[in-house]
Amino acid sequence: MCEYLHSSIIAGTNAILPARTISNDHTRKLPKDLETLLQHYHFLNRVLHSIRLLCKHPHTFSPSHDHKWSIYLVRLNNIYRFYNSIFSPIPVLPSTLSSCWTDNFQQIFVTLFHTFKLLRALSRSYHRIMLDHVFIDHPTAPQLLTDPKDISDAVVDHFQNAVPIKSTPSSHISALSDRWHSEYSPMDTVSPAIYDSLLSPLLWING
């Protein structure tokens, strides 16, 4: 009865309400290359997790691990070939995981972890702020800068002078406070004569 009522409501709704076809206008948020890289990164993270568990508990190894590895191996080799300019030389992975039993899967873990770190570095997106105009809120002469060089000069001037220096640098170590005087004073345990030979002429020995 409930199914009949549900289908009747849907049929009546479709017959009365206007229908409109909506196209898929979704735009990709990430560049295709970065999206592919992230997929490889997440895949490698899953593989590393399984190898890490085998390193901690090698006695849990079973033939099913070899079967999964045969599937992983195809994709891992494709990843290495895809980023062949990054991985030089391309690591040679074992054809079976059972062959890694002798060292408790440590070497294969190190190899994959190195790959994981490189992909993680590549997957970090680069962000920067582009200033196309700068407003200088001066009390008597406000300015709106649009020229790139003027903007660059204004930004440099801001960061150089936004935080004023409250004191001038000391001209001699004796003018420093007790705290910094002890930090910059020569160490009593080191002889000042150790630097005397630095400016001595080199002795050439003819062989």
mmCIF file of C-alpha atoms in Angstrom:
data_model
loop_
_atom_site.group_PDB
_atom_site.id
_atom_site.type_symbol
_atom_site.label_atom_id
_atom_site.label_comp_id
_atom_site.label_asym_id
_atom_site.label_seq_id
_atom_site.Cartn_x
_atom_site.Cartn_y
_atom_site.Cartn_z
ATOM 1 C CA MET A 1 0.000 0.000 0.000
ATOM 2 C CA CYS A 2 2.795 2.410 0.939
ATOM 3 C CA GLU A 3 4.705 1.650 -2.260
ATOM 4 C CA TYR A 4 1.564 2.225 -4.356
ATOM 5 C CA LEU A 5 0.903 5.545 -2.585
ATOM 6 C CA HIS A 6 4.529 6.602 -3.080
ATOM 7 C CA SER A 7 4.504 5.785 -6.800
ATOM 8 C CA SER A 8 1.166 7.601 -7.230
ATOM 9 C CA ILE A 9 2.537 10.757 -5.599
ATOM 10 C CA ILE A 10 5.662 10.690 -7.772
ATOM 11 C CA ALA A 11 3.630 10.096 -10.949
ATOM 12 C CA GLY A 12 1.207 12.916 -10.110
ATOM 13 C CA THR A 13 4.059 15.282 -9.281
ATOM 14 C CA ASN A 14 5.845 14.575 -12.555
ATOM 15 C CA ALA A 15 2.619 15.113 -14.501
ATOM 16 C CA ILE A 16 1.693 18.459 -12.901
ATOM 17 C CA LEU A 17 4.949 20.220 -11.990
ATOM 18 C CA PRO A 18 7.061 21.681 -14.806
ATOM 19 C CA ALA A 19 10.232 19.793 -15.616
ATOM 20 C CA ARG A 20 13.552 21.350 -16.525
ATOM 21 C CA THR A 21 16.747 19.669 -17.641
ATOM 22 C CA ILE A 22 19.748 20.963 -15.721
ATOM 23 C CA SER A 23 23.128 20.600 -17.357
ATOM 24 C CA ASN A 24 26.223 19.726 -15.396
ATOM 25 C CA ASP A 25 28.025 23.059 -15.230
ATOM 26 C CA HIS A 26 30.285 22.026 -12.365
ATOM 27 C CA THR A 27 33.767 23.419 -12.827
ATOM 28 C CA ARG A 28 36.789 21.522 -11.622
ATOM 29 C CA LYS A 29 38.251 23.156 -8.534
ATOM 30 C CA LEU A 30 41.711 21.654 -8.977
ATOM 31 C CA PRO A 31 43.886 21.518 -12.080
ATOM 32 C CA LYS A 32 43.842 18.100 -13.712
ATOM 33 C CA ASP A 33 47.534 17.471 -13.011
ATOM 34 C CA LEU A 34 47.138 18.304 -9.325
ATOM 35 C CA GLU A 35 44.023 16.144 -9.030
ATOM 36 C CA THR A 36 45.907 13.200 -10.562
ATOM 37 C CA LEU A 37 48.818 13.800 -8.218
ATOM 38 C CA LEU A 38 46.536 13.782 -5.179
ATOM 39 C CA GLN A 39 44.979 10.499 -6.307
ATOM 40 C CA HIS A 40 48.443 8.946 -6.563
ATOM 41 C CA TYR A 41 49.360 10.390 -3.173
ATOM 42 C CA HIS A 42 46.290 8.927 -1.436
ATOM 43 C CA PHE A 43 46.811 5.562 -3.120
ATOM 44 C CA LEU A 44 50.418 5.416 -1.974
ATOM 45 C CA ASN A 45 49.328 6.372 1.525
ATOM 46 C CA ARG A 46 47.044 3.314 1.628
ATOM 47 C CA VAL A 47 49.815 1.035 0.377
ATOM 48 C CA LEU A 48 52.219 2.427 2.966
ATOM 49 C CA HIS A 49 49.702 1.786 5.702
ATOM 50 C CA SER A 50 49.440 -1.887 4.790
ATOM 51 C CA ILE A 51 53.245 -2.263 4.603
ATOM 52 C CA ARG A 52 53.648 -0.467 7.921
ATOM 53 C CA LEU A 53 51.314 -2.981 9.546
ATOM 54 C CA LEU A 54 53.397 -5.829 8.129
ATOM 55 C CA CYS A 55 56.554 -4.238 9.530
ATOM 56 C CA LYS A 56 54.993 -4.156 12.986
ATOM 57 C CA HIS A 57 53.325 -7.563 12.719
ATOM 58 C CA PRO A 58 55.191 -9.669 10.121
ATOM 59 C CA HIS A 59 53.527 -12.843 11.398
ATOM 60 C CA THR A 60 50.215 -11.609 9.936
ATOM 61 C CA PHE A 61 51.500 -12.003 6.378
ATOM 62 C CA SER A 62 49.334 -14.258 4.221
ATOM 63 C CA PRO A 63 48.977 -15.148 0.509
ATOM 64 C CA SER A 64 46.276 -12.474 0.238
ATOM 65 C CA HIS A 65 48.979 -9.838 0.740
ATOM 66 C CA ASP A 66 50.818 -11.146 -2.315
ATOM 67 C CA HIS A 67 47.611 -11.006 -4.329
ATOM 68 C CA LYS A 68 46.971 -7.381 -3.329
ATOM 69 C CA TRP A 69 50.604 -6.518 -4.002
ATOM 70 C CA SER A 70 50.341 -7.825 -7.567
ATOM 71 C CA ILE A 71 47.553 -5.270 -8.120
ATOM 72 C CA TYR A 72 49.402 -2.487 -6.320
ATOM 73 C CA LEU A 73 52.575 -3.199 -8.263
ATOM 74 C CA VAL A 74 51.004 -2.332 -11.611
ATOM 75 C CA ARG A 75 49.816 1.051 -10.393
ATOM 76 C CA LEU A 76 53.045 1.797 -8.527
ATOM 77 C CA ASN A 77 55.115 1.187 -11.649
ATOM 78 C CA ASN A 78 52.754 3.430 -13.609
ATOM 79 C CA ILE A 79 53.281 6.165 -11.015
ATOM 80 C CA TYR A 80 57.051 5.841 -11.292
ATOM 81 C CA ARG A 81 56.879 6.062 -15.074
ATOM 82 C CA PHE A 82 54.514 9.035 -14.887
ATOM 83 C CA TYR A 83 56.959 10.953 -12.668
ATOM 84 C CA ASN A 84 60.143 9.569 -14.204
ATOM 85 C CA SER A 85 61.795 13.005 -14.045
ATOM 86 C CA ILE A 86 61.369 12.998 -10.251
ATOM 87 C CA PHE A 87 62.329 9.395 -9.543
ATOM 88 C CA SER A 88 65.770 8.930 -11.011
ATOM 89 C CA PRO A 89 66.636 6.137 -11.085
ATOM 90 C CA ILE A 90 63.225 4.491 -10.913
ATOM 91 C CA PRO A 91 63.113 2.072 -7.952
ATOM 92 C CA VAL A 92 62.861 -1.611 -8.755
ATOM 93 C CA LEU A 93 60.056 -3.088 -6.683
ATOM 94 C CA PRO A 94 59.870 -6.779 -5.779
ATOM 95 C CA SER A 95 57.430 -8.877 -7.749
ATOM 96 C CA THR A 96 56.098 -10.477 -4.553
ATOM 97 C CA LEU A 97 55.819 -9.340 -0.963
ATOM 98 C CA SER A 98 56.830 -12.748 0.297
ATOM 99 C CA SER A 99 60.365 -12.005 -0.925
ATOM 100 C CA CYS A 100 60.509 -9.114 1.577
ATOM 101 C CA TRP A 101 59.927 -11.378 4.538
ATOM 102 C CA THR A 102 63.656 -11.735 5.315
ATOM 103 C CA ASP A 103 64.035 -8.159 6.606
ATOM 104 C CA ASN A 104 60.477 -7.886 7.962
ATOM 105 C CA PHE A 105 59.457 -5.675 5.013
ATOM 106 C CA GLN A 106 61.768 -2.852 6.115
ATOM 107 C CA GLN A 107 63.449 -2.174 2.757
ATOM 108 C CA ILE A 108 60.224 -2.019 0.769
ATOM 109 C CA PHE A 109 58.798 0.306 3.408
ATOM 110 C CA VAL A 110 61.799 2.653 3.131
ATOM 111 C CA THR A 111 61.500 2.723 -0.665
ATOM 112 C CA LEU A 112 57.783 3.477 -0.634
ATOM 113 C CA PHE A 113 58.122 6.031 2.150
ATOM 114 C CA HIS A 114 60.700 7.945 0.098
ATOM 115 C CA THR A 115 58.266 7.927 -2.824
ATOM 116 C CA PHE A 116 55.498 9.082 -0.502
ATOM 117 C CA LYS A 117 57.562 12.054 0.712
ATOM 118 C CA LEU A 118 58.337 13.185 -2.834
ATOM 119 C CA LEU A 119 54.689 13.026 -3.867
ATOM 120 C CA ARG A 120 53.672 14.863 -0.714
ATOM 121 C CA ALA A 121 56.093 17.662 -1.579
ATOM 122 C CA LEU A 122 54.717 17.856 -5.121
ATOM 123 C CA SER A 123 51.093 17.891 -3.939
ATOM 124 C CA ARG A 124 51.508 21.066 -1.928
ATOM 125 C CA SER A 125 49.835 23.883 -3.795
ATOM 126 C CA TYR A 126 51.597 27.206 -4.214
ATOM 127 C CA HIS A 127 49.780 30.264 -2.904
ATOM 128 C CA ARG A 128 50.657 33.904 -3.261
ATOM 129 C CA ILE A 129 48.945 37.259 -2.914
ATOM 130 C CA MET A 130 48.835 39.506 -5.963
ATOM 131 C CA LEU A 131 48.372 43.205 -5.213
ATOM 132 C CA ASP A 132 47.020 45.129 -8.202
ATOM 133 C CA HIS A 133 46.419 48.332 -6.253
ATOM 134 C CA VAL A 134 47.479 49.800 -2.931
ATOM 135 C CA PHE A 135 45.808 52.657 -1.083
ATOM 136 C CA ILE A 136 48.117 54.761 1.073
ATOM 137 C CA ASP A 137 46.007 56.332 3.790
ATOM 138 C CA HIS A 138 48.110 59.436 4.345
ATOM 139 C CA PRO A 139 46.448 62.177 6.467
ATOM 140 C CA THR A 140 47.245 64.964 3.972
ATOM 141 C CA ALA A 141 48.158 63.229 0.705
ATOM 142 C CA PRO A 142 46.301 59.912 0.232
ATOM 143 C CA GLN A 143 47.328 57.898 -2.834
ATOM 144 C CA LEU A 144 45.970 55.021 -4.881
ATOM 145 C CA LEU A 145 48.846 53.141 -6.508
ATOM 146 C CA THR A 146 48.242 50.982 -9.574
ATOM 147 C CA ASP A 147 51.677 50.850 -11.192
ATOM 148 C CA PRO A 148 53.390 47.505 -10.335
ATOM 149 C CA LYS A 149 56.716 49.182 -9.492
ATOM 150 C CA ASP A 150 55.052 51.767 -7.237
ATOM 151 C CA ILE A 151 53.148 48.966 -5.495
ATOM 152 C CA SER A 152 56.348 46.964 -4.998
ATOM 153 C CA ASP A 153 58.176 49.986 -3.566
ATOM 154 C CA ALA A 154 55.271 50.777 -1.233
ATOM 155 C CA VAL A 155 55.139 47.195 0.064
ATOM 156 C CA VAL A 156 58.899 47.151 0.717
ATOM 157 C CA ASP A 157 58.700 50.521 2.469
ATOM 158 C CA HIS A 158 55.799 49.301 4.607
ATOM 159 C CA PHE A 159 57.570 46.190 5.884
ATOM 160 C CA GLN A 160 60.785 48.104 6.487
ATOM 161 C CA ASN A 161 59.168 50.892 8.488
ATOM 162 C CA ALA A 162 55.869 49.525 9.850
ATOM 163 C CA VAL A 163 57.565 48.389 13.060
ATOM 164 C CA PRO A 164 59.950 51.116 14.254
ATOM 165 C CA ILE A 165 63.263 50.173 15.833
ATOM 166 C CA LYS A 166 63.130 51.456 19.395
ATOM 167 C CA SER A 167 66.863 51.351 20.005
ATOM 168 C CA THR A 168 70.015 51.774 17.976
ATOM 169 C CA PRO A 169 72.447 48.857 17.663
ATOM 170 C CA SER A 170 75.288 48.892 20.148
ATOM 171 C CA SER A 171 78.595 50.028 18.710
ATOM 172 C CA HIS A 172 80.654 47.880 21.097
ATOM 173 C CA ILE A 173 80.118 44.731 23.092
ATOM 174 C CA SER A 174 80.678 46.623 26.335
ATOM 175 C CA ALA A 175 77.508 48.643 25.661
ATOM 176 C CA LEU A 176 75.315 45.538 25.683
ATOM 177 C CA SER A 177 73.190 44.557 28.634
ATOM 178 C CA ASP A 178 74.538 41.961 31.050
ATOM 179 C CA ARG A 179 72.435 39.246 29.439
ATOM 180 C CA TRP A 180 73.750 39.794 25.911
ATOM 181 C CA HIS A 181 77.243 40.786 27.017
ATOM 182 C CA SER A 182 77.772 37.297 28.398
ATOM 183 C CA GLU A 183 76.376 35.741 25.208
ATOM 184 C CA TYR A 184 78.707 37.627 22.854
ATOM 185 C CA SER A 185 81.820 37.689 25.027
ATOM 186 C CA PRO A 186 84.677 35.351 24.016
ATOM 187 C CA MET A 187 84.621 31.992 25.766
ATOM 188 C CA ASP A 188 87.251 31.574 28.453
ATOM 189 C CA THR A 189 87.761 27.933 27.499
ATOM 190 C CA VAL A 190 88.757 28.815 23.911
ATOM 191 C CA SER A 191 92.148 30.367 23.276
ATOM 192 C CA PRO A 192 92.023 33.503 21.077
ATOM 193 C CA ALA A 193 95.218 32.290 19.394
ATOM 194 C CA ILE A 194 93.338 29.629 17.408
ATOM 195 C CA TYR A 195 92.587 32.194 14.700
ATOM 196 C CA ASP A 196 96.133 33.559 14.368
ATOM 197 C CA SER A 197 97.061 31.218 11.526
ATOM 198 C CA LEU A 198 94.026 32.026 9.385
ATOM 199 C CA LEU A 199 95.800 34.890 7.605
ATOM 200 C CA SER A 200 99.123 33.102 7.321
ATOM 201 C CA PRO A 201 100.312 32.466 3.742
ATOM 202 C CA LEU A 202 99.739 29.011 2.336
ATOM 203 C CA LEU A 203 102.723 26.710 2.154
ATOM 204 C CA TRP A 204 103.051 25.071 -1.244
ATOM 205 C CA ILE A 205 104.724 21.699 -1.210
ATOM 206 C CA ASN A 206 106.124 20.506 -4.507
ATOM 207 C CA GLY A 207 105.515 16.807 -4.937
#
